C-alpha positions as YAML, in Angstrom:
chain: A
units: angstrom
residues:
- id: 1
  name: LEU
  ca: [200.64, -104.55, -79.02]
- id: 2
  name: ILE
  ca: [201.47, -101.45, -77.33]
- id: 3
  name: VAL
  ca: [199.11, -102.39, -74.17]
- id: 4
  name: ALA
  ca: [198.19, -105.09, -72.43]
- id: 5
  name: VAL
  ca: [195.34, -107.06, -73.59]
- id: 6
  name: TRP
  ca: [192.83, -106.01, -70.98]
- id: 7
  name: MET
  ca: [194.06, -102.17, -71.34]
- id: 8
  name: ARG
  ca: [192.90, -102.38, -75.00]
- id: 9
  name: GLN
  ca: [189.52, -104.10, -73.80]
- id: 10
  name: TRP
  ca: [189.26, -101.12, -71.07]
- id: 11
  name: GLU
  ca: [189.66, -98.00, -73.73]
- id: 12
  name: SER
  ca: [187.46, -100.23, -76.33]
- id: 13
  name: SER
  ca: [183.70, -99.01, -77.17]
- id: 14
  name: SER
  ca: [182.12, -102.35, -77.12]
- id: 15
  name: TRP
  ca: [183.76, -102.36, -73.50]
- id: 16
  name: SER
  ca: [182.30, -99.45, -72.50]
- id: 17
  name: ASP
  ca: [178.82, -100.43, -73.48]
- id: 18
  name: SER
  ca: [179.12, -103.36, -71.50]
- id: 19
  name: VAL
  ca: [179.82, -101.36, -68.71]
- id: 20
  name: GLN
  ca: [177.29, -98.68, -69.06]
- id: 21
  name: ASP
  ca: [174.94, -101.03, -69.23]
- id: 22
  name: TRP
  ca: [175.82, -102.91, -66.05]
- id: 23
  name: ILE
  ca: [176.18, -99.81, -64.15]
- id: 24
  name: SER
  ca: [172.49, -98.91, -65.49]
- id: 25
  name: ARG
  ca: [171.41, -102.43, -64.52]
- id: 26
  name: VAL
  ca: [172.55, -102.16, -60.96]
- id: 27
  name: LEU
  ca: [171.31, -98.46, -60.18]
- id: 28
  name: SER
  ca: [168.35, -99.23, -61.74]
- id: 29
  name: ASN
  ca: [168.17, -101.85, -59.10]
- id: 30
  name: TYR
  ca: [168.74, -99.06, -56.66]
- id: 31
  name: GLY
  ca: [165.96, -97.04, -57.81]
- id: 32
  name: VAL
  ca: [169.51, -94.23, -58.48]
- id: 33
  name: THR
  ca: [169.01, -92.43, -61.36]
- id: 34
  name: GLN
  ca: [172.86, -91.83, -63.34]
- id: 35
  name: THR
  ca: [173.35, -87.87, -64.22]
- id: 36
  name: GLY
  ca: [175.62, -88.07, -66.45]
- id: 37
  name: PRO
  ca: [178.95, -89.87, -68.23]
- id: 38
  name: TYR
  ca: [180.83, -91.98, -66.42]
- id: 39
  name: ARG
  ca: [184.57, -90.06, -66.08]
- id: 40
  name: ARG
  ca: [187.68, -92.07, -66.08]
- id: 41
  name: VAL
  ca: [189.88, -91.62, -63.15]
- id: 42
  name: THR
  ca: [192.61, -94.21, -64.07]
- id: 43
  name: LEU
  ca: [193.90, -97.22, -65.80]
- id: 44
  name: ASP
  ca: [197.35, -98.55, -65.19]
- id: 45
  name: LEU
  ca: [198.22, -102.72, -65.62]
- id: 46
  name: ALA
  ca: [196.36, -103.38, -62.72]
- id: 47
  name: ALA
  ca: [192.76, -101.51, -62.58]
- id: 48
  name: THR
  ca: [190.99, -98.60, -64.74]
- id: 49
  name: VAL
  ca: [188.44, -96.92, -62.38]
- id: 50
  name: LEU
  ca: [185.50, -94.51, -63.32]
- id: 51
  name: GLU
  ca: [183.55, -92.19, -61.74]
- id: 52
  name: VAL
  ca: [179.88, -92.62, -61.89]
- id: 53
  name: PRO
  ca: [178.21, -89.00, -61.26]
- id: 54
  name: THR
  ca: [174.32, -90.13, -59.77]
- id: 55
  name: GLU
  ca: [170.83, -88.39, -57.97]
- id: 56
  name: ALA
  ca: [172.24, -90.31, -54.64]
- id: 57
  name: GLY
  ca: [176.08, -89.02, -55.00]
- id: 58
  name: VAL
  ca: [179.62, -90.40, -57.02]
- id: 59
  name: LEU
  ca: [180.01, -93.77, -57.34]
- id: 60
  name: TYR
  ca: [183.17, -95.93, -58.32]
- id: 61
  name: PHE
  ca: [183.22, -98.44, -61.08]
- id: 62
  name: LYS
  ca: [186.45, -100.61, -60.87]
- id: 63
  name: ALA
  ca: [187.89, -102.84, -63.21]
- id: 64
  name: THR
  ca: [190.43, -105.53, -62.43]
- id: 65
  name: ALA
  ca: [193.36, -107.00, -64.38]
- id: 66
  name: PRO
  ca: [192.21, -110.77, -65.21]
- id: 67
  name: ALA
  ca: [194.81, -112.11, -62.44]
- id: 68
  name: ARG
  ca: [192.90, -109.77, -60.07]
- id: 69
  name: SER
  ca: [189.67, -110.74, -60.73]
- id: 70
  name: HIS
  ca: [189.33, -112.47, -57.21]
- id: 71
  name: GLU
  ca: [189.38, -108.89, -55.72]
- id: 72
  name: ALA
  ca: [185.86, -108.08, -56.48]
- id: 73
  name: GLU
  ca: [184.86, -111.12, -54.95]
- id: 74
  name: ILE
  ca: [187.32, -110.26, -52.01]
- id: 75
  name: VAL
  ca: [186.24, -107.11, -50.97]
- id: 76
  name: ALA
  ca: [182.22, -108.07, -51.37]
- id: 77
  name: LYS
  ca: [183.52, -110.90, -48.12]
- id: 78
  name: ILE
  ca: [186.10, -108.33, -46.12]
- id: 79
  name: ALA
  ca: [183.67, -105.72, -46.02]
- id: 80
  name: GLY
  ca: [180.67, -108.18, -43.72]
- id: 81
  name: HIS
  ca: [184.09, -108.40, -41.74]
- id: 82
  name: SER
  ca: [185.50, -105.28, -41.66]
- id: 83
  name: ARG
  ca: [184.05, -102.84, -39.17]
- id: 84
  name: GLY
  ca: [182.99, -100.42, -41.42]
- id: 85
  name: HIS
  ca: [187.22, -100.24, -42.12]
- id: 86
  name: VAL
  ca: [186.47, -101.56, -45.81]
- id: 87
  name: PRO
  ca: [183.44, -100.32, -47.98]
- id: 88
  name: SER
  ca: [180.55, -102.75, -48.66]
- id: 89
  name: PRO
  ca: [180.34, -102.61, -52.96]
- id: 90
  name: LEU
  ca: [176.85, -102.65, -54.50]
- id: 91
  name: ALA
  ca: [177.15, -105.01, -57.16]
- id: 92
  name: ILE
  ca: [180.06, -106.94, -57.99]
- id: 93
  name: ALA
  ca: [180.36, -109.63, -61.32]
- id: 94
  name: PRO
  ca: [182.59, -111.65, -60.42]
- id: 95
  name: ASP
  ca: [183.74, -113.32, -63.31]
- id: 96
  name: GLU
  ca: [184.15, -110.08, -65.00]
- id: 97
  name: GLY
  ca: [186.29, -108.61, -61.95]
- id: 98
  name: TRP
  ca: [184.11, -105.41, -61.96]
- id: 99
  name: PHE
  ca: [182.69, -104.17, -58.61]
- id: 100
  name: LEU
  ca: [180.23, -100.72, -57.99]
- id: 101
  name: SER
  ca: [181.06, -98.55, -54.23]
- id: 102
  name: PRO
  ca: [179.82, -95.75, -52.91]
- id: 103
  name: GLY
  ca: [182.18, -92.64, -52.52]
- id: 104
  name: MET
  ca: [183.02, -93.03, -48.74]
- id: 105
  name: GLY
  ca: [185.61, -90.08, -48.18]
- id: 106
  name: SER
  ca: [188.57, -88.83, -49.42]
- id: 107
  name: THR
  ca: [191.78, -90.62, -49.97]
- id: 108
  name: VAL
  ca: [194.89, -89.43, -48.50]
- id: 109
  name: THR
  ca: [196.50, -87.81, -51.05]
- id: 110
  name: THR
  ca: [198.99, -85.09, -48.66]
- id: 111
  name: PRO
  ca: [202.63, -86.34, -48.99]
- id: 112
  name: ALA
  ca: [202.89, -88.88, -46.18]
- id: 113
  name: ALA
  ca: [205.79, -86.28, -44.77]
- id: 114
  name: ASP
  ca: [203.45, -83.55, -44.29]
- id: 115
  name: LEU
  ca: [200.80, -85.56, -42.32]
- id: 116
  name: PRO
  ca: [200.72, -84.77, -38.60]
- id: 117
  name: ALA
  ca: [202.14, -87.30, -36.63]
- id: 118
  name: GLU
  ca: [198.06, -88.26, -34.89]
- id: 119
  name: HIS
  ca: [197.04, -88.76, -38.11]
- id: 120
  name: TRP
  ca: [199.11, -91.55, -39.41]
- id: 121
  name: ASN
  ca: [198.67, -93.33, -35.71]
- id: 122
  name: ARG
  ca: [194.68, -93.14, -36.92]
- id: 123
  name: VAL
  ca: [195.97, -95.01, -39.76]
- id: 124
  name: PHE
  ca: [197.83, -97.34, -37.92]
- id: 125
  name: SER
  ca: [195.75, -98.49, -35.02]
- id: 126
  name: ASP
  ca: [192.79, -98.91, -37.86]
- id: 127
  name: ALA
  ca: [194.73, -100.85, -40.26]
- id: 128
  name: ALA
  ca: [196.05, -103.47, -37.03]
- id: 129
  name: GLN
  ca: [192.46, -103.62, -35.80]
- id: 130
  name: LEU
  ca: [191.67, -104.01, -39.07]
- id: 131
  name: GLN
  ca: [193.60, -106.91, -39.82]
- id: 132
  name: LEU
  ca: [192.71, -108.67, -36.56]
- id: 133
  name: SER
  ca: [189.28, -108.62, -37.56]
- id: 134
  name: LEU
  ca: [189.61, -110.51, -41.04]
- id: 135
  name: ALA
  ca: [192.24, -112.56, -39.09]
- id: 136
  name: GLY
  ca: [189.01, -113.71, -37.01]
- id: 137
  name: ALA
  ca: [187.18, -114.81, -40.61]
- id: 138
  name: ALA
  ca: [189.67, -116.94, -41.57]
- id: 139
  name: GLU
  ca: [187.65, -119.28, -43.05]
- id: 140
  name: ASP
  ca: [184.63, -117.47, -44.06]
- id: 141
  name: LEU
  ca: [187.08, -115.66, -46.11]
- id: 142
  name: ALA
  ca: [189.29, -119.03, -47.63]
- id: 143
  name: GLU
  ca: [185.78, -119.99, -49.87]
- id: 144
  name: GLY
  ca: [186.81, -119.77, -53.07]
- id: 145
  name: GLY
  ca: [190.23, -119.18, -52.67]
- id: 146
  name: VAL
  ca: [192.64, -115.95, -51.18]
- id: 147
  name: PRO
  ca: [196.07, -115.58, -53.19]
- id: 148
  name: GLY
  ca: [198.58, -116.90, -50.16]
- id: 149
  name: LEU
  ca: [202.45, -116.46, -49.06]
- id: 150
  name: LEU
  ca: [202.60, -117.14, -45.79]
- id: 151
  name: PRO
  ca: [206.15, -116.76, -44.18]
- id: 152
  name: ASN
  ca: [207.29, -121.05, -44.02]
- id: 153
  name: GLN
  ca: [206.27, -121.15, -47.45]
- id: 154
  name: THR
  ca: [207.79, -117.44, -49.10]
- id: 155
  name: ALA
  ca: [211.81, -119.12, -49.56]
- id: 156
  name: GLU
  ca: [210.51, -122.27, -51.47]
- id: 157
  name: TYR
  ca: [208.08, -119.67, -53.83]
- id: 158
  name: LEU
  ca: [211.48, -117.60, -54.02]
- id: 159
  name: ASP
  ca: [213.48, -120.16, -54.99]
- id: 160
  name: GLU
  ca: [210.60, -122.00, -57.54]
- id: 161
  name: ALA
  ca: [210.84, -117.55, -59.13]
- id: 162
  name: LEU
  ca: [215.04, -117.13, -59.35]
- id: 163
  name: THR
  ca: [214.48, -120.53, -61.16]
- id: 164
  name: MET
  ca: [211.55, -119.22, -63.47]
- id: 165
  name: GLN
  ca: [213.31, -116.24, -64.17]
- id: 166
  name: ALA
  ca: [216.71, -117.60, -65.54]
- id: 167
  name: SER
  ca: [214.33, -120.03, -67.23]
- id: 168
  name: LEU
  ca: [213.43, -117.38, -70.09]
- id: 169
  name: PRO
  ca: [214.31, -116.77, -72.91]
- id: 170
  name: ALA
  ca: [217.35, -113.99, -72.40]
- id: 171
  name: GLU
  ca: [215.73, -111.95, -74.79]
- id: 172
  name: HIS
  ca: [212.72, -112.06, -72.51]
- id: 173
  name: PRO
  ca: [212.51, -108.25, -70.62]
- id: 174
  name: LEU
  ca: [212.57, -110.35, -67.17]
- id: 175
  name: HIS
  ca: [214.87, -112.89, -67.64]
- id: 176
  name: ILE
  ca: [217.65, -112.72, -65.10]
- id: 177
  name: SER
  ca: [221.12, -114.85, -65.79]
- id: 178
  name: GLY
  ca: [221.70, -117.90, -63.80]
- id: 179
  name: ALA
  ca: [224.79, -116.38, -62.65]
- id: 180
  name: ASP
  ca: [222.46, -113.77, -60.97]
- id: 181
  name: ALA
  ca: [219.92, -116.27, -60.22]
- id: 182
  name: ASP
  ca: [222.75, -118.12, -57.96]
- id: 183
  name: LEU
  ca: [223.77, -114.51, -55.96]
- id: 184
  name: LEU
  ca: [220.30, -113.63, -55.43]
- id: 185
  name: SER
  ca: [219.56, -117.13, -53.78]
- id: 186
  name: ASN
  ca: [222.38, -116.89, -51.09]
- id: 187
  name: GLY
  ca: [219.92, -114.64, -49.55]
- id: 188
  name: LEU
  ca: [216.78, -118.06, -49.13]
- id: 189
  name: ALA
  ca: [218.66, -118.66, -46.00]
- id: 190
  name: ILE
  ca: [218.05, -115.24, -44.67]
- id: 191
  name: VAL
  ca: [214.31, -115.51, -45.39]
- id: 192
  name: GLU
  ca: [213.52, -119.04, -44.22]
- id: 193
  name: GLU
  ca: [215.43, -117.68, -40.51]
- id: 194
  name: ALA
  ca: [213.04, -114.55, -41.23]
- id: 195
  name: ALA
  ca: [210.93, -117.18, -40.86]
- id: 196
  name: THR
  ca: [211.60, -119.44, -38.06]
- id: 197
  name: ILE
  ca: [211.40, -115.55, -35.63]
- id: 198
  name: LEU
  ca: [208.13, -115.76, -36.83]
- id: 199
  name: ALA
  ca: [206.45, -118.18, -36.50]
- id: 200
  name: ALA
  ca: [208.25, -118.30, -32.48]
- id: 201
  name: VAL
  ca: [205.07, -116.47, -31.78]
- id: 202
  name: GLU
  ca: [201.73, -117.02, -32.46]
- id: 203
  name: ILE
  ca: [200.53, -114.32, -34.78]
- id: 204
  name: PRO
  ca: [197.14, -115.17, -36.85]
- id: 205
  name: MET
  ca: [197.67, -115.05, -40.12]
- id: 206
  name: THR
  ca: [195.28, -112.42, -42.24]
- id: 207
  name: LEU
  ca: [194.70, -110.69, -45.81]
- id: 208
  name: GLN
  ca: [196.75, -107.91, -45.77]
- id: 209
  name: GLN
  ca: [196.79, -105.68, -48.98]
- id: 210
  name: GLY
  ca: [200.28, -105.43, -49.09]
- id: 211
  name: THR
  ca: [201.47, -101.65, -47.82]
- id: 212
  name: LEU
  ca: [200.20, -98.98, -46.54]
- id: 213
  name: GLU
  ca: [199.64, -96.32, -49.47]
- id: 214
  name: PRO
  ca: [198.22, -92.89, -48.54]
- id: 215
  name: SER
  ca: [196.32, -93.47, -52.03]
- id: 216
  name: GLN
  ca: [194.64, -96.56, -50.73]
- id: 217
  name: VAL
  ca: [193.28, -94.85, -47.43]
- id: 218
  name: LEU
  ca: [189.84, -93.19, -47.31]
- id: 219
  name: VAL
  ca: [189.50, -90.21, -44.21]
- id: 220
  name: PRO
  ca: [185.83, -90.56, -44.43]
- id: 221
  name: ALA
  ca: [183.77, -86.97, -43.73]
- id: 222
  name: SER
  ca: [182.60, -88.04, -39.77]
- id: 223
  name: THR
  ca: [185.55, -88.04, -37.40]
- id: 224
  name: ARG
  ca: [183.73, -90.25, -35.70]
- id: 225
  name: ALA
  ca: [183.07, -92.87, -38.68]
- id: 226
  name: PRO
  ca: [186.34, -95.35, -38.83]
- id: 227
  name: LEU
  ca: [189.11, -94.94, -41.87]
- id: 228
  name: MET
  ca: [188.89, -96.98, -44.82]
- id: 229
  name: PHE
  ca: [191.16, -98.68, -46.31]
- id: 230
  name: ILE
  ca: [190.97, -99.47, -50.95]
- id: 231
  name: GLY
  ca: [192.53, -101.33, -53.26]
- id: 232
  name: TRP
  ca: [192.70, -104.94, -52.14]
- id: 233
  name: GLY
  ca: [193.98, -106.94, -55.89]
- id: 234
  name: ALA
  ca: [197.68, -107.21, -53.84]
- id: 235
  name: ALA
  ca: [196.12, -108.82, -51.01]
- id: 236
  name: ARG
  ca: [197.77, -111.86, -49.72]
- id: 237
  name: TRP
  ca: [196.89, -113.85, -47.01]
- id: 238
  name: SER
  ca: [200.06, -113.69, -44.91]
- id: 239
  name: HIS
  ca: [201.42, -112.34, -41.51]
- id: 240
  name: PRO
  ca: [200.32, -108.86, -41.09]
- id: 241
  name: PHE
  ca: [203.05, -107.53, -39.66]
- id: 242
  name: GLY
  ca: [204.41, -106.99, -43.23]
- id: 243
  name: LEU
  ca: [201.50, -104.86, -43.77]
- id: 244
  name: ILE
  ca: [203.46, -101.50, -42.19]
- id: 245
  name: GLY
  ca: [207.61, -102.30, -43.30]
- id: 246
  name: PRO
  ca: [207.68, -100.40, -46.00]
- id: 247
  name: ALA
  ca: [205.79, -98.22, -44.60]
- id: 248
  name: VAL
  ca: [207.52, -97.33, -41.72]
- id: 249
  name: GLN
  ca: [210.42, -97.61, -43.97]
- id: 250
  name: GLU
  ca: [209.15, -94.20, -45.75]
- id: 251
  name: LEU
  ca: [208.06, -92.32, -43.25]
- id: 252
  name: CYS
  ca: [211.86, -93.19, -41.11]
- id: 253
  name: SER
  ca: [213.40, -91.60, -44.09]
- id: 254
  name: MET
  ca: [210.98, -88.85, -44.91]
- id: 255
  name: HIS
  ca: [211.09, -87.87, -41.09]
- id: 256
  name: ALA
  ca: [215.61, -88.58, -41.01]
- id: 257
  name: CYS
  ca: [214.79, -91.22, -38.19]
- id: 258
  name: GLU
  ca: [215.13, -94.76, -37.26]
- id: 259
  name: PRO
  ca: [211.64, -96.57, -36.74]
- id: 260
  name: ASN
  ca: [212.43, -96.47, -32.52]
- id: 261
  name: GLN
  ca: [212.04, -92.84, -32.69]
- id: 262
  name: GLU
  ca: [209.62, -90.11, -32.57]
- id: 263
  name: PRO
  ca: [207.18, -89.57, -34.52]
- id: 264
  name: VAL
  ca: [207.66, -93.17, -36.45]
- id: 265
  name: ARG
  ca: [207.46, -94.94, -32.83]
- id: 266
  name: SER
  ca: [204.38, -94.10, -31.82]
- id: 267
  name: MET
  ca: [203.33, -95.04, -35.35]
- id: 268
  name: VAL
  ca: [204.63, -97.95, -34.92]
- id: 269
  name: ALA
  ca: [203.66, -98.31, -31.55]
- id: 270
  name: ALA
  ca: [200.03, -97.52, -32.70]
- id: 271
  name: TYR
  ca: [199.60, -100.60, -35.47]
- id: 272
  name: LEU
  ca: [200.83, -102.89, -32.15]
- id: 273
  name: GLU
  ca: [199.48, -102.59, -29.35]
- id: 274
  name: PRO
  ca: [195.68, -103.76, -30.85]
- id: 275
  name: PHE
  ca: [198.07, -107.75, -30.51]
- id: 276
  name: THR
  ca: [200.11, -106.74, -26.95]
- id: 277
  name: HIS
  ca: [197.37, -109.68, -25.85]
- id: 278
  name: LEU
  ca: [198.99, -112.49, -27.56]
- id: 279
  name: ALA
  ca: [202.47, -111.40, -26.43]
- id: 280
  name: PRO
  ca: [204.56, -108.33, -25.03]
- id: 281
  name: ALA
  ca: [205.24, -105.24, -27.21]
- id: 282
  name: ALA
  ca: [209.08, -105.71, -27.01]
- id: 283
  name: GLU
  ca: [208.75, -109.56, -28.48]
- id: 284
  name: LEU
  ca: [206.11, -107.83, -30.99]
- id: 285
  name: GLU
  ca: [208.94, -105.32, -32.11]
- id: 286
  name: GLU
  ca: [211.17, -108.15, -32.82]
- id: 287
  name: MET
  ca: [209.05, -109.52, -35.55]
- id: 288
  name: LEU
  ca: [208.90, -105.88, -37.74]
- id: 289
  name: ALA
  ca: [211.80, -106.60, -39.30]
- id: 290
  name: PRO
  ca: [211.37, -110.26, -40.55]
- id: 291
  name: ALA
  ca: [207.43, -109.33, -41.49]
- id: 292
  name: ALA
  ca: [209.35, -106.62, -43.35]
- id: 293
  name: LEU
  ca: [211.26, -108.67, -45.91]
- id: 294
  name: LEU
  ca: [209.05, -111.42, -46.03]
- id: 295
  name: ALA
  ca: [206.19, -108.72, -47.13]
- id: 296
  name: TYR
  ca: [208.61, -107.53, -50.19]
- id: 297
  name: ALA
  ca: [208.45, -111.12, -51.52]
- id: 298
  name: GLN
  ca: [204.25, -110.60, -51.62]
- id: 299
  name: ARG
  ca: [204.90, -107.84, -52.72]
- id: 300
  name: TYR
  ca: [206.97, -109.06, -55.41]
- id: 301
  name: GLN
  ca: [204.60, -112.58, -56.71]
- id: 302
  name: ALA
  ca: [201.70, -109.97, -57.07]
- id: 303
  name: SER
  ca: [204.30, -107.58, -59.32]
- id: 304
  name: MET
  ca: [204.61, -111.24, -61.20]
- id: 305
  name: ASP
  ca: [201.04, -112.21, -61.61]
- id: 306
  name: LEU
  ca: [200.40, -108.96, -62.87]
- id: 307
  name: LEU
  ca: [203.21, -108.82, -65.83]
- id: 308
  name: MET
  ca: [203.41, -112.46, -66.49]
- id: 309
  name: GLY
  ca: [200.25, -111.71, -69.14]
- id: 310
  name: ALA
  ca: [201.14, -108.40, -69.32]
- id: 311
  name: ASP
  ca: [203.04, -107.11, -72.94]
- id: 312
  name: PRO
  ca: [207.05, -106.95, -73.44]
- id: 313
  name: GLU
  ca: [206.88, -103.09, -73.07]
- id: 314
  name: GLU
  ca: [205.23, -103.11, -70.18]
- id: 315
  name: GLN
  ca: [207.59, -105.93, -68.53]
- id: 316
  name: ALA
  ca: [210.25, -104.00, -69.47]
- id: 317
  name: ALA
  ca: [209.04, -101.27, -68.11]
- id: 318
  name: ALA
  ca: [208.40, -102.72, -64.81]
- id: 319
  name: ALA
  ca: [212.09, -104.70, -64.62]
- id: 320
  name: PRO
  ca: [213.33, -102.60, -62.54]
- id: 321
  name: GLU
  ca: [211.10, -102.38, -59.75]
- id: 322
  name: VAL
  ca: [210.22, -106.29, -59.81]
- id: 323
  name: MET
  ca: [213.94, -106.97, -59.98]
- id: 324
  name: ARG
  ca: [214.49, -104.41, -56.84]
- id: 325
  name: LEU
  ca: [211.20, -105.91, -54.65]
- id: 326
  name: LEU
  ca: [213.01, -109.47, -55.47]
- id: 327
  name: GLY
  ca: [216.65, -108.42, -54.51]
- id: 328
  name: THR
  ca: [214.89, -106.73, -51.46]
- id: 329
  name: ALA
  ca: [212.94, -110.54, -50.36]
- id: 330
  name: LEU
  ca: [216.42, -111.89, -50.41]
- id: 331
  name: ALA
  ca: [218.32, -109.52, -48.43]
- id: 332
  name: THR
  ca: [220.67, -108.72, -51.46]
- id: 333
  name: PRO
  ca: [222.85, -106.13, -52.21]
- id: 334
  name: GLU
  ca: [222.84, -104.27, -54.89]
- id: 335
  name: ARG
  ca: [225.85, -105.34, -56.44]
- id: 336
  name: SER
  ca: [224.31, -109.08, -56.43]
- id: 337
  name: SER
  ca: [222.31, -108.25, -60.00]
- id: 338
  name: ARG
  ca: [224.36, -107.10, -63.40]
- id: 339
  name: ARG
  ca: [221.23, -106.46, -64.89]
- id: 340
  name: SER
  ca: [219.42, -105.02, -62.24]
- id: 341
  name: ALA
  ca: [223.31, -102.78, -62.30]
- id: 342
  name: LYS
  ca: [223.22, -101.53, -65.92]
- id: 343
  name: ALA
  ca: [219.12, -100.74, -65.55]
- id: 344
  name: ASN
  ca: [220.08, -98.94, -63.02]
- id: 345
  name: ARG
  ca: [217.99, -100.27, -60.90]
- id: 346
  name: PRO
  ca: [218.37, -99.93, -56.71]
- id: 347
  name: GLY
  ca: [218.82, -102.90, -54.84]
- id: 348
  name: GLY
  ca: [218.52, -103.67, -51.34]
- id: 349
  name: ALA
  ca: [220.20, -103.14, -47.88]
- id: 350
  name: ALA
  ca: [223.28, -105.39, -47.68]
- id: 351
  name: ARG
  ca: [223.24, -108.35, -47.08]
- id: 352
  name: GLY
  ca: [225.16, -107.96, -43.30]
- id: 353
  name: ALA
  ca: [222.78, -105.51, -42.20]
- id: 354
  name: ARG
  ca: [220.11, -107.39, -42.88]
- id: 355
  name: ARG
  ca: [221.02, -110.29, -40.91]
- id: 356
  name: ARG
  ca: [221.85, -107.76, -38.12]
- id: 357
  name: ALA
  ca: [218.22, -106.35, -38.37]
- id: 358
  name: VAL
  ca: [216.57, -109.54, -39.17]
...
C-alpha cells in the first residue's frame, strides 16, 4: 500500500460515482441543481473535502476516515445547540461518514500573527460561548457515543498508551523502546497533578475541537453573524480550557510575549470572561496550564486513532508529530526519548519548568 486504504478508495471512480449519486439525491430533495462537477479541495489521512457548485451557491461535501466517521453525526447534533456557531449539514450519511454543508464564509487563512488582536479576541470569545452552549447539551450529545478523554482519565490512558506502543514490534513505525516508555512514564505524576488542579473548580466538561486552528474558523460575510467553527473529527469530550492552550502558545511565540502580556492577555481574558460566573478570573487563569497539558493527550489520542489503521508509510511520516504530542502530554524533556531524538523530533519543555507551570 502507498496510501491508507480509505484514501485509495476516495480516489477511485466507483467511490466518486457513489458520492455524486448521493449528492444528486440530496440536492434533488432540496430542489437545487448542481451547476458543474465537484472539485476536490483537500485529501489527507483524516478526510477529503469536495467543493460542489450549485445554483444556490457552493456546497461542501466531506468524507472522514473510518476512525472519525462519527463526525457527521456529531456535527448534525451540535449544530442545533451551537447558537449559529456550527453550520448545520444539509444531509449526513452516518454509516459512510459523509456530510454535505452549505458554504457559510471564508476560513481564517491569514497567519495568526497578521490578524488584528481584536479579531482574535472575537475568536476566543465566540469559542467560549460555543463551549458553554455545548456543555449545556451534554445529555443530548452523549446519545450514540461521543469520544471523550476526561482529566481524571488521562493519566491512565497515557500509561496504557505507553504500554501499547512499547509492545509493538521493533520494526513498527510507532514502536518505542521499553526504556523510553519507562522514562516517559515519569510524567504521569504531573498529569495526575494537573487533573487534581482542574477538579478543584467545577467547570462543566464540553465537546472541544482540540485546538483553535485558523483553518477551523469560518468568518461569515455579515459582521452581525457569529463566527463558525468547523472540523470536529478530532473533538473530545473534555475540559473546555484545553481548547485554547496550543493557540495561546503559538500566539505568544509569534508576538514574543507571555500569556499575561498583551496582546495575548486580552485574548485569554475574552475566552475566560463567559466562565467567570463559575469562579473569579484569577482562579480560572490558574487552570489554563494544566488544561493545556491535558489537551496534548487528547490530540495524541485523536492522532493515534487515525494512525493505527493506516499503512506503515503514513505511520512513519506521522511518527515525529505523534511522539512530540506524547512527550508534551507527559511534560517530558526532549532527551526523554532517544528514538524521537534520532528522528529530530521536537520534545516538550523541561520537566521542572512544566512542574512550575502546572
